[in-house]
Structures are given as structure tokens and as C-alpha cells.
Amino acid sequence: MTTKVFGTRVPRLDAVDKTTGRTKFVGDMILPGMAYAKLVHSSHPHARIKRIDTSRAEKHPGVIGVVTHKDVPDHLHGELIWDERLFAKEKVRYQGDIIAIVAAEDQATADAAAKLVKVDYEPLKAVFDAEQAMKPSAPLIHEKWKSYACLPSPKVMPVWQWQKENPRRNCSWSSIVRKGDVEKGFKEADVVVKGVYTTPMVHGSPIENHSVLAQPHDDGSVTIWTATQVPYVVRMTVAAFLDIPISQVRVIAPAIGGGFGAKCQAWVEPHAAALARKTGRPVKLVFNREEEFSMAQPRHPAKMYVKSGIKKDGTIVAREATIYFDTGFTSMLSAVQGSLGALTAAGPYKIANLKIDVYCVYTNKPSCSAVRGPSGPQLNFCIESHMDELARKIGMDPLALRLKNAYEEGDIAHNGQKLHAVGLKQCLVKAAERIGWKQPKAAGGDGALVGRGLSCAWWITAVGFGTGALVSIEQDGTVHITTGTVEHGTGSTFGTAPMIVAEELGVDVSQVRVHASDTGIAPFDYGGVGSRTTFNLGHALRQATQDARRQLMANAAAMIEANPDDLDIAQGMIFVKGTPEKGIPFAIVAQAAPFALGPIVGRGSFNTMAPPFDPKYGLVEGSLFVSAQLSYAAQAAVVEVDGETGNVKVTDFAAAHDVGYSINPMCVEGQIEGGAVMGLGIALSERVGFDGEGRMQNPSFLDYKIPLCCDVPPIKFDIIETNNIDGPYGSKGIGEPPIVPTTGAVANAVADAIGVQVTELPLLPERVLAAMKTVKKR
């Protein structure tokens, strides 16, 4: 299509404020009479509560109030499965479970008073490993699991009922896939390969810690400013936990200093709101870094078993996978994790026979959630490492093996979805070319071993969550977007959205303003999750802008006595098509509209619905994985491995992504680069460690190593456009896909360098060195 704004490198509207320090975050906010809050945490990983004594804390000078389970309604709630209590009442389930919250005149006093809350415990046996937690001898973490309710959604309720009818010990969610006859497939295979892969808990590591400011009002309502990706989910959750109407909760999400999925659910907002309502004063709660690491929903650890059968010509004929995800002490978004695990365990490959079992298991560790690309980096490491193992067994080039089995246009995926706009093979070829796949390897510096690896992936755009948008044209000619979507770093709301409005209205992007993330004034949006913001908001904005344009043209037509259908807009003028010299300024029409046909307000509403599926294609149970469309990606890496220390250095990196259509290449490239850097951290250095009592050992950036600038090689981008007919203007989601293929690409490059696959992340020097020693012994 012919475009004027799309495809250009337009800076985000919030770029200057963020780079100059003018942006205000929740932590910067101060209200008159504001109190400061501190949470009281459990000191045991699993124990019964015998007594909670808050008297010393309440009497401490400067303390305003303390809230425990006695001060809030006694019921459970949660994200999808309602297994969370606001404050621990009968037992605690991990070291960090919330016992109480204290308000004081200053932060130091709140911190001191929190230590004065005394809790008597009866310790219980704990379990810290997902696979062990499913054994009959493991302690039950949620004894009343079957009594738990779920989100009253027609999509979730029947799947939750299936979970209850198929219980497994300590399993909060399970998903299965059955396609064809896997045992028959293994018999037909020329080679069968097995593998076991392990990934640790990994943190999203937003630089801004969780921050909440709650202000009570005389009518019982509360306004909450919070660093969240999902203000409407927060509104719903606060209302449910405090047993007040949704209309009495207003949630505003100011700028967010990183979310990455760690802020895609309500968490401590209800606690702050409960404290504010009890004390009658505004209350601010800001996590310190240790609390952020130990409480803020990290990525699920995983133990993954995979077995594949392959023909000598490279055709994969069968795959069996059993996946254990450690979901921690509550289910949080384990339904999403398990469902996506069932999708990604097969890989983006045509495999006739599949048997996949995914278990999300309760343990006495922090609750994990949907960190960017949930299940993706873990299973990509497993499946793509396994693909290279298959290639070695039959003596086939890893790129050729993937190209032979990769999905193509019109294929039916293992969930019964017909695929279109499939750019997977183009991505593979381009990423491989970028690192010189077919060229001789260059020598490594100081005698280092050199390896090349690649990986590919597919990813979803979440369905079933609606978005509304308003587009109003003001009298000064500025165009205002009002939407509930959150700008949490992707650029969808302050980068891509203004371009859509400018393109449709024929105005400059500088004329567009965005008002977002306020449940008190904006139409509903589920939130910045599931690579869905541009997809959903794009459709809703297109409707709203076209509606506003119709109103604008009707006003202009009345002013110049023309037919609205004959008018066009360009360079700030509205004119009859073919005679641009005879027109009226856009600003004049905007100024007159409120006194003519009325204020111009366009409305749009959109919900991503699931595409047709063929239920006869395979059996899928316990899964919510559906996608409006699928994004495809391939990444390739070159590494140097120090033969004496095992240290890994990534020297070259390429990322090719099928984005459908790139509305704003600058935003797309930013997402690819950011996702790849996060993936490099997961591959090489990031892990959360625990001692034998479930206590986190490295809750700081001193001991938890995220990539630094010096750790990241230049990243080569290739944007593949396939014109996705379901997406707005042909686009696809790009927020999560870039983090998914990185672990497999780096792991395969290391294996190529040292001659053996390392089966546990991160690829620490000692692990790589140990793997190298096994090669020498052969």
C-alpha cells in the first residue's frame, strides 16, 4: 500500500522526556499527608501460623497503622486461578509470603516497625523442586486446591474444570497434546535421540522496582498510581480483594521503568489500597531491590525431557516431551505458561506424531509468572539444542534440517490452526547468511575455539482481550488519542499509535497527543501482554481514526459545499480530490466543528478472536494456547570459547524476524535488540540461586548478572515482511518473539565450538569446561 508515515523512522513521543529525565515515575510522586509502607514477610518457606502479634509495631513512634488478614475480606482471588490470599492467614508457603503491611511517617520508621511484628510458626516440610513436588511423598502446598475458583471466563472455566478432573499432586496446571501415534512414529524412525535440559529461575530485572501509591477518598473509593502493565486487571483485583465495586477503584499507570512481564499482573496494589483505606491517608509502597528479586514474579525454572525420531533424510517423524515448570507458591499465570509450553515444545516444525505433557507445579519458592515470552527461552534452549543433536546423529547440516521440517504457508499446526504469512524459512536463511554460515570459520582470538549456531522459533499474539480507543480532534488542530493501553517500553502506545492516526488523518505525527493508562478516563484495554498491543490497539485506532475522519470530512464538506466522499487531506489542507489548490485548512475545520456538526470524537473497539481450528487434527487438553496470528524468527550466533577457562564470548549475532509489516522500523529494531540482549543474559549468565531452606541467595545486581554493554556484540537486523492479513496494516506482534530464539542459537554455537551440547543454562564457564572434559575422555 502507498503510505506517507508508515515505514519511516519516527521517534517516540515520550523519547525526549525519558532521555532528559523529565519523566515522572511512581517513586517520584509525593502527595500531601503521604505515609510510607513496608511489608512484613514470612521467615519460613512452609509453616502453619500459630499467632500474629502486631502490638509492638503499632505502638512504635511514628507508626500510623498495620494491616493483616484480620483487616480485609476473607476470601481468595488471583489472576486466572483464585489461589491467593491477600495476607497469609493459616499458613505461609514461601520465604517472603506477605504477613502484614505497616504504614509510618517515613520509610525508616516503617522499615523498623515491620521488624517488630512477631509471628509464631509451626514449620512444615517444604519442597523446592517441581519434579519432586509431584511425587506422592511430597508435602501438599495447597491442600484445598480442588475448591479453588477461576476467572469466570467462558474460555478459562471449562479448561479449569478439566484440570480438576485430571488432578496431579501439587500441579497447578497441566496441558497435553496428542497427535498421531507417537510409538508408531518412533518405530518408523531410523534414529531416536533423547535429551534432558534444565533452565533456572531467571528474573525480568526491570530497573524500576515495583512501586504503588494509593490515595483513599471520603466516599470509600481509592485512586492507585502503580507501575503496571495491566491497570484494568489491577482495578479488577483490588475491587475483588477489598470487596468494593470496580467503579470505586481508579488505576493510573504512569511511565514504567521496565516491565518485561514481571508487572503483568496485580500484586501488591491491593495491600497498599487496604492500608490507605484503614489509615485514611495516601500510602506509598516501593520495593527495595531485594524485595524486587524475591517477590516480583520471575521466569519459571524448567526441567525438560525430549525424545525425537528422525529418518535418515532428515524428516522428523515423532516427538515426545515432558516438561516440568516450577510455578512457585501460587499459580499466578501458570495457565499461560503451561499452555504456551504445549505450543513451543513441538517447535515450529511439521511432525506427524506428537505426545507432549506440560506440568506447572507448586513449590515453596517465589511465584513465577509470564516474564517476556513465557516458556519460550526455556523450551527454545531444549528443542533447538535437541535439533542440533538430531542433525549430528544423521550427519546433516543444522540449517538444512530446519528448512526441511519448518512450517510453510498453508500448513496445519499441531493445534489445528491453519498457518498463513509464514516467513520462517526466510528468517532462517537470512540469519544464517548474516553470520557467514556457509563460509569457513575465522580463527578465534588467542587460540579460542570458534562455533556457529542458529535457532528458530514461533510466537503468538494473545487472543480474547479487547481494546477500546477514542480519537478526538481539538480546536487547535491537535489530535488526541485516549486509550487504556500502557506504554511499558515497546513503543506501541507512544511510537506506533501516533503514526497510525497521522497516516489515517493525513496529519503530521507532531500534531498527535496520547492520553493512556488511566481507568478513570480511558476505554478498556487488558494490558501490555502477549505481544498484543499494536495488534489490538492498531485495529481499534484504525476504526476510531476513520470514524473521526468521517466526522471531519462532513464538517469540511458543509463548509465548502462539497460531497464528503470527494474530499481528501494532505499537508494540513482538506480539499476536493484532484484540486488540492482549492481547499480549506485542517485547523479551520477543527476550530469550527464544535459549533457546526459537533465535537469530533471517533470511537473504536476491537477484540482479537481465535481463528478457526480443526479439532480433529490432534487432541489438545488443558490448554489455552490460541493465537490470532503467529510471528516467526531466527537468530544466529558466533562465539569464541576459551579452551582453558570455558568462558564464552559472543562475537557476532544476527536476528531475522517476520513482523508482517513494519509500521515503525525504529520501534521494531528496538524490540529485536532488547529481546536479543535479554536472551543473551539468560543464555550466558542469569540465574537465581536458593539455599536448602528456600532462601534466595543472590537478590541484587551485585550477584545476579545481567548483560552489560561490553557483553553484547553488534546485532544485525533483518525485518522480514509477509503481510499478515489479520493484523492491522499487515503487522504482527514483536514484543516477545526476539527473546525466544536466543538461548538455542548461543547454546548451539557453543556446542559447535567444543563438540558437545551443554544441557543446562546458563552457559557458565565451569559448565562449559566440564562439558569439554567429557569430549576429551571419549
Coordinates of N, CA, C and O in Angstrom, one line a residue, residues 141-215:
I141 N 1.2 -28.4 49.1 CA 1.3 -26.9 49.3 C 0.0 -26.3 49.4 O -0.3 -25.4 50.2
H142 N -1.0 -26.7 48.5 CA -2.4 -26.2 48.6 C -3.3 -27.4 48.8 O -3.7 -28.1 47.9
E143 N -3.6 -27.6 50.1 CA -4.5 -28.7 50.4 C -5.9 -28.7 49.8 O -6.5 -29.7 49.5
K144 N -6.4 -27.4 49.6 CA -7.7 -27.2 49.1 C -7.8 -26.8 47.7 O -8.7 -26.2 47.2
W145 N -6.8 -27.3 46.9 CA -6.7 -27.0 45.5 C -8.0 -27.1 44.7 O -8.3 -26.3 43.9
K146 N -8.7 -28.2 44.9 CA -9.8 -28.5 44.1 C -11.0 -27.6 44.4 O -12.0 -27.5 43.6
S147 N -10.9 -26.9 45.5 CA -12.0 -26.0 45.9 C -11.8 -24.6 45.2 O -12.7 -23.8 45.3
Y148 N -10.7 -24.3 44.7 CA -10.4 -23.0 44.1 C -11.3 -22.7 42.9 O -11.5 -23.6 42.0
A149 N -11.7 -21.5 42.9 CA -12.5 -21.0 41.7 C -11.5 -20.4 40.7 O -10.3 -20.4 40.9
C150 N -12.0 -20.0 39.5 CA -11.2 -19.5 38.5 C -11.8 -18.2 37.9 O -13.0 -17.9 38.3
L151 N -11.1 -17.5 37.1 CA -11.7 -16.4 36.4 C -13.0 -16.8 35.7 O -13.0 -17.8 34.9
P152 N -14.1 -16.1 35.9 CA -15.4 -16.5 35.3 C -15.4 -16.2 33.8 O -16.2 -15.4 33.4
S153 N -14.6 -16.8 33.1 CA -14.5 -16.6 31.6 C -14.9 -17.9 30.9 O -14.5 -19.0 31.3
P154 N -15.7 -17.8 29.8 CA -16.1 -19.0 29.1 C -14.9 -19.7 28.5 O -15.0 -20.9 28.1
K155 N -13.8 -19.0 28.4 CA -12.6 -19.6 27.8 C -11.8 -20.4 28.9 O -11.3 -21.5 28.7
V156 N -11.8 -19.9 30.1 CA -11.0 -20.4 31.2 C -11.7 -21.5 32.0 O -11.2 -22.6 32.3
M157 N -13.0 -21.3 32.2 CA -13.8 -22.2 33.1 C -13.8 -23.7 32.7 O -13.5 -24.6 33.5
P158 N -14.1 -24.0 31.4 CA -14.1 -25.4 31.0 C -12.7 -26.0 31.1 O -12.6 -27.2 31.4
V159 N -11.6 -25.3 30.9 CA -10.3 -25.8 31.0 C -9.9 -26.1 32.4 O -9.3 -27.1 32.8
W160 N -10.3 -25.2 33.3 CA -10.1 -25.4 34.7 C -10.8 -26.6 35.3 O -10.3 -27.3 36.1
Q161 N -12.0 -26.8 34.7 CA -12.8 -28.0 35.1 C -12.0 -29.3 34.7 O -12.0 -30.2 35.5
W162 N -11.5 -29.2 33.5 CA -10.7 -30.4 33.1 C -9.5 -30.6 34.0 O -9.1 -31.8 34.3
Q163 N -8.9 -29.5 34.5 CA -7.7 -29.7 35.4 C -8.2 -30.4 36.7 O -7.5 -31.3 37.2
K164 N -9.3 -30.0 37.2 CA -9.8 -30.6 38.4 C -10.2 -32.1 38.2 O -10.0 -32.9 39.1
E165 N -10.6 -32.4 37.0 CA -11.0 -33.8 36.7 C -9.7 -34.7 36.4 O -9.8 -35.9 36.4
N166 N -8.6 -34.1 36.3 CA -7.3 -34.8 36.0 C -6.2 -34.3 36.9 O -5.2 -33.7 36.5
P167 N -6.5 -34.5 38.2 CA -5.5 -33.9 39.2 C -4.2 -34.6 39.2 O -4.1 -35.8 39.0
R168 N -3.1 -33.9 39.5 CA -1.8 -34.4 39.8 C -1.2 -33.7 41.0 O -1.4 -32.5 41.1
R169 N -0.5 -34.4 41.8 CA -0.1 -33.8 43.1 C 0.7 -32.5 42.9 O 1.7 -32.4 42.2
N170 N 0.2 -31.5 43.6 CA 0.9 -30.2 43.6 C 0.9 -29.5 42.2 O 1.6 -28.6 42.0
C171 N 0.1 -30.0 41.3 CA 0.1 -29.5 39.9 C -0.9 -28.4 39.8 O -2.1 -28.7 39.9
S172 N -0.5 -27.2 39.6 CA -1.5 -26.1 39.4 C -2.1 -26.0 38.1 O -3.2 -25.5 37.9
W173 N -1.4 -26.5 37.1 CA -2.0 -26.5 35.7 C -1.2 -27.5 34.9 O 0.0 -27.7 35.0
S174 N -1.9 -28.2 34.0 CA -1.2 -29.1 33.1 C -1.9 -29.0 31.7 O -3.0 -28.7 31.6
S175 N -1.1 -29.3 30.7 CA -1.5 -29.2 29.3 C -1.0 -30.4 28.6 O 0.2 -30.8 28.7
I176 N -1.8 -31.0 27.7 CA -1.3 -32.2 26.9 C -1.7 -32.0 25.5 O -2.6 -31.3 25.1
V177 N -0.8 -32.6 24.6 CA -1.0 -32.6 23.2 C -0.8 -34.0 22.7 O 0.1 -34.7 23.1
R178 N -1.8 -34.5 21.9 CA -1.7 -35.8 21.3 C -2.0 -35.7 19.8 O -3.1 -35.2 19.5
K179 N -1.1 -36.1 19.0 CA -1.3 -36.0 17.6 C -0.7 -37.3 17.0 O 0.5 -37.6 17.2
G180 N -1.4 -38.0 16.1 CA -0.9 -39.2 15.5 C -0.7 -40.3 16.5 O -1.3 -40.4 17.6
D181 N 0.3 -41.2 16.2 CA 0.7 -42.3 17.0 C 2.2 -42.2 17.3 O 3.0 -42.6 16.4
V182 N 2.5 -41.7 18.4 CA 4.0 -41.4 18.7 C 4.8 -42.7 18.7 O 5.9 -42.7 18.2
E183 N 4.3 -43.8 19.3 CA 5.0 -45.0 19.4 C 5.3 -45.6 18.0 O 6.3 -46.1 17.7
K184 N 4.3 -45.5 17.1 CA 4.4 -46.0 15.7 C 5.5 -45.1 15.0 O 6.3 -45.6 14.3
G185 N 5.4 -43.8 15.3 CA 6.4 -42.9 14.7 C 7.8 -43.3 15.1 O 8.8 -43.3 14.3
F186 N 8.1 -43.6 16.4 CA 9.4 -44.0 16.8 C 9.9 -45.3 16.1 O 11.0 -45.5 15.8
K187 N 8.9 -46.2 15.9 CA 9.3 -47.5 15.2 C 9.7 -47.2 13.8 O 10.5 -47.9 13.2
E188 N 9.1 -46.2 13.2 CA 9.4 -45.9 11.8 C 10.7 -45.1 11.6 O 11.2 -45.0 10.5
A189 N 11.2 -44.5 12.7 CA 12.4 -43.7 12.6 C 13.6 -44.5 12.4 O 13.7 -45.7 12.9
D190 N 14.6 -43.9 11.7 CA 15.9 -44.6 11.6 C 16.8 -44.3 12.8 O 17.6 -45.1 13.2
V191 N 16.6 -43.2 13.5 CA 17.4 -42.8 14.6 C 16.4 -42.2 15.7 O 15.5 -41.4 15.3
V192 N 16.6 -42.6 16.9 CA 15.9 -41.9 18.0 C 16.9 -41.3 19.0 O 17.8 -41.9 19.4
V193 N 16.6 -40.0 19.3 CA 17.5 -39.3 20.2 C 16.8 -38.8 21.4 O 15.6 -38.3 21.3
K194 N 17.4 -38.9 22.6 CA 16.8 -38.4 23.8 C 17.6 -37.3 24.4 O 18.8 -37.3 24.2
G195 N 17.0 -36.4 25.2 CA 17.8 -35.4 25.8 C 17.0 -34.9 27.1 O 15.8 -35.0 27.1
V196 N 17.8 -34.4 28.0 CA 17.2 -33.8 29.2 C 17.9 -32.4 29.4 O 19.1 -32.3 29.4
Y197 N 17.1 -31.4 29.5 CA 17.6 -30.0 29.6 C 17.0 -29.3 30.8 O 15.9 -29.5 31.2
T198 N 17.8 -28.4 31.4 CA 17.4 -27.7 32.6 C 17.7 -26.2 32.5 O 18.8 -25.8 32.0
T199 N 16.8 -25.4 32.9 CA 17.0 -23.9 33.0 C 16.6 -23.5 34.4 O 15.7 -24.0 35.0
P200 N 17.2 -22.4 34.9 CA 17.0 -21.9 36.2 C 15.9 -20.9 36.3 O 15.4 -20.4 35.2
M201 N 15.6 -20.4 37.5 CA 14.7 -19.3 37.6 C 15.5 -18.1 37.1 O 16.7 -17.9 37.4
V202 N 14.9 -17.2 36.4 CA 15.5 -16.0 35.8 C 14.6 -14.8 36.1 O 13.4 -14.9 36.0
H203 N 15.2 -13.7 36.4 CA 14.4 -12.5 36.7 C 14.2 -11.6 35.5 O 15.2 -11.4 34.7
G204 N 13.1 -10.9 35.4 CA 12.9 -9.9 34.4 C 13.7 -8.7 34.6 O 14.0 -8.0 33.6
S205 N 14.1 -8.4 35.8 CA 15.1 -7.4 36.1 C 14.7 -6.0 35.6 O 15.6 -5.3 35.1
P206 N 13.5 -5.5 35.8 CA 13.2 -4.1 35.5 C 14.0 -3.2 36.4 O 14.2 -3.5 37.6
I207 N 14.5 -2.1 35.8 CA 15.3 -1.2 36.6 C 14.5 -0.5 37.7 O 14.9 -0.2 38.8
E208 N 13.2 -0.2 37.3 CA 12.3 0.4 38.3 C 11.7 -0.8 39.1 O 11.0 -1.7 38.6
N209 N 11.8 -0.7 40.4 CA 11.2 -1.7 41.3 C 9.7 -1.5 41.3 O 9.2 -0.4 41.0
H210 N 8.9 -2.5 41.8 CA 7.5 -2.3 42.0 C 7.2 -1.1 42.9 O 7.8 -1.0 43.9
S211 N 6.3 -0.3 42.4 CA 6.0 0.9 43.2 C 4.5 1.2 43.1 O 3.9 1.1 42.0
V212 N 3.9 1.5 44.2 CA 2.5 1.8 44.3 C 2.2 3.0 45.2 O 2.8 3.1 46.3
L213 N 1.3 3.8 44.8 CA 0.8 4.9 45.6 C -0.7 4.9 45.6 O -1.3 5.0 44.6
A214 N -1.3 4.7 46.8 CA -2.8 4.6 46.9 C -3.3 5.7 47.7 O -2.8 6.0 48.8
Q215 N -4.3 6.4 47.2 CA -5.0 7.5 47.9 C -6.4 7.2 48.1 O -7.2 7.0 47.2

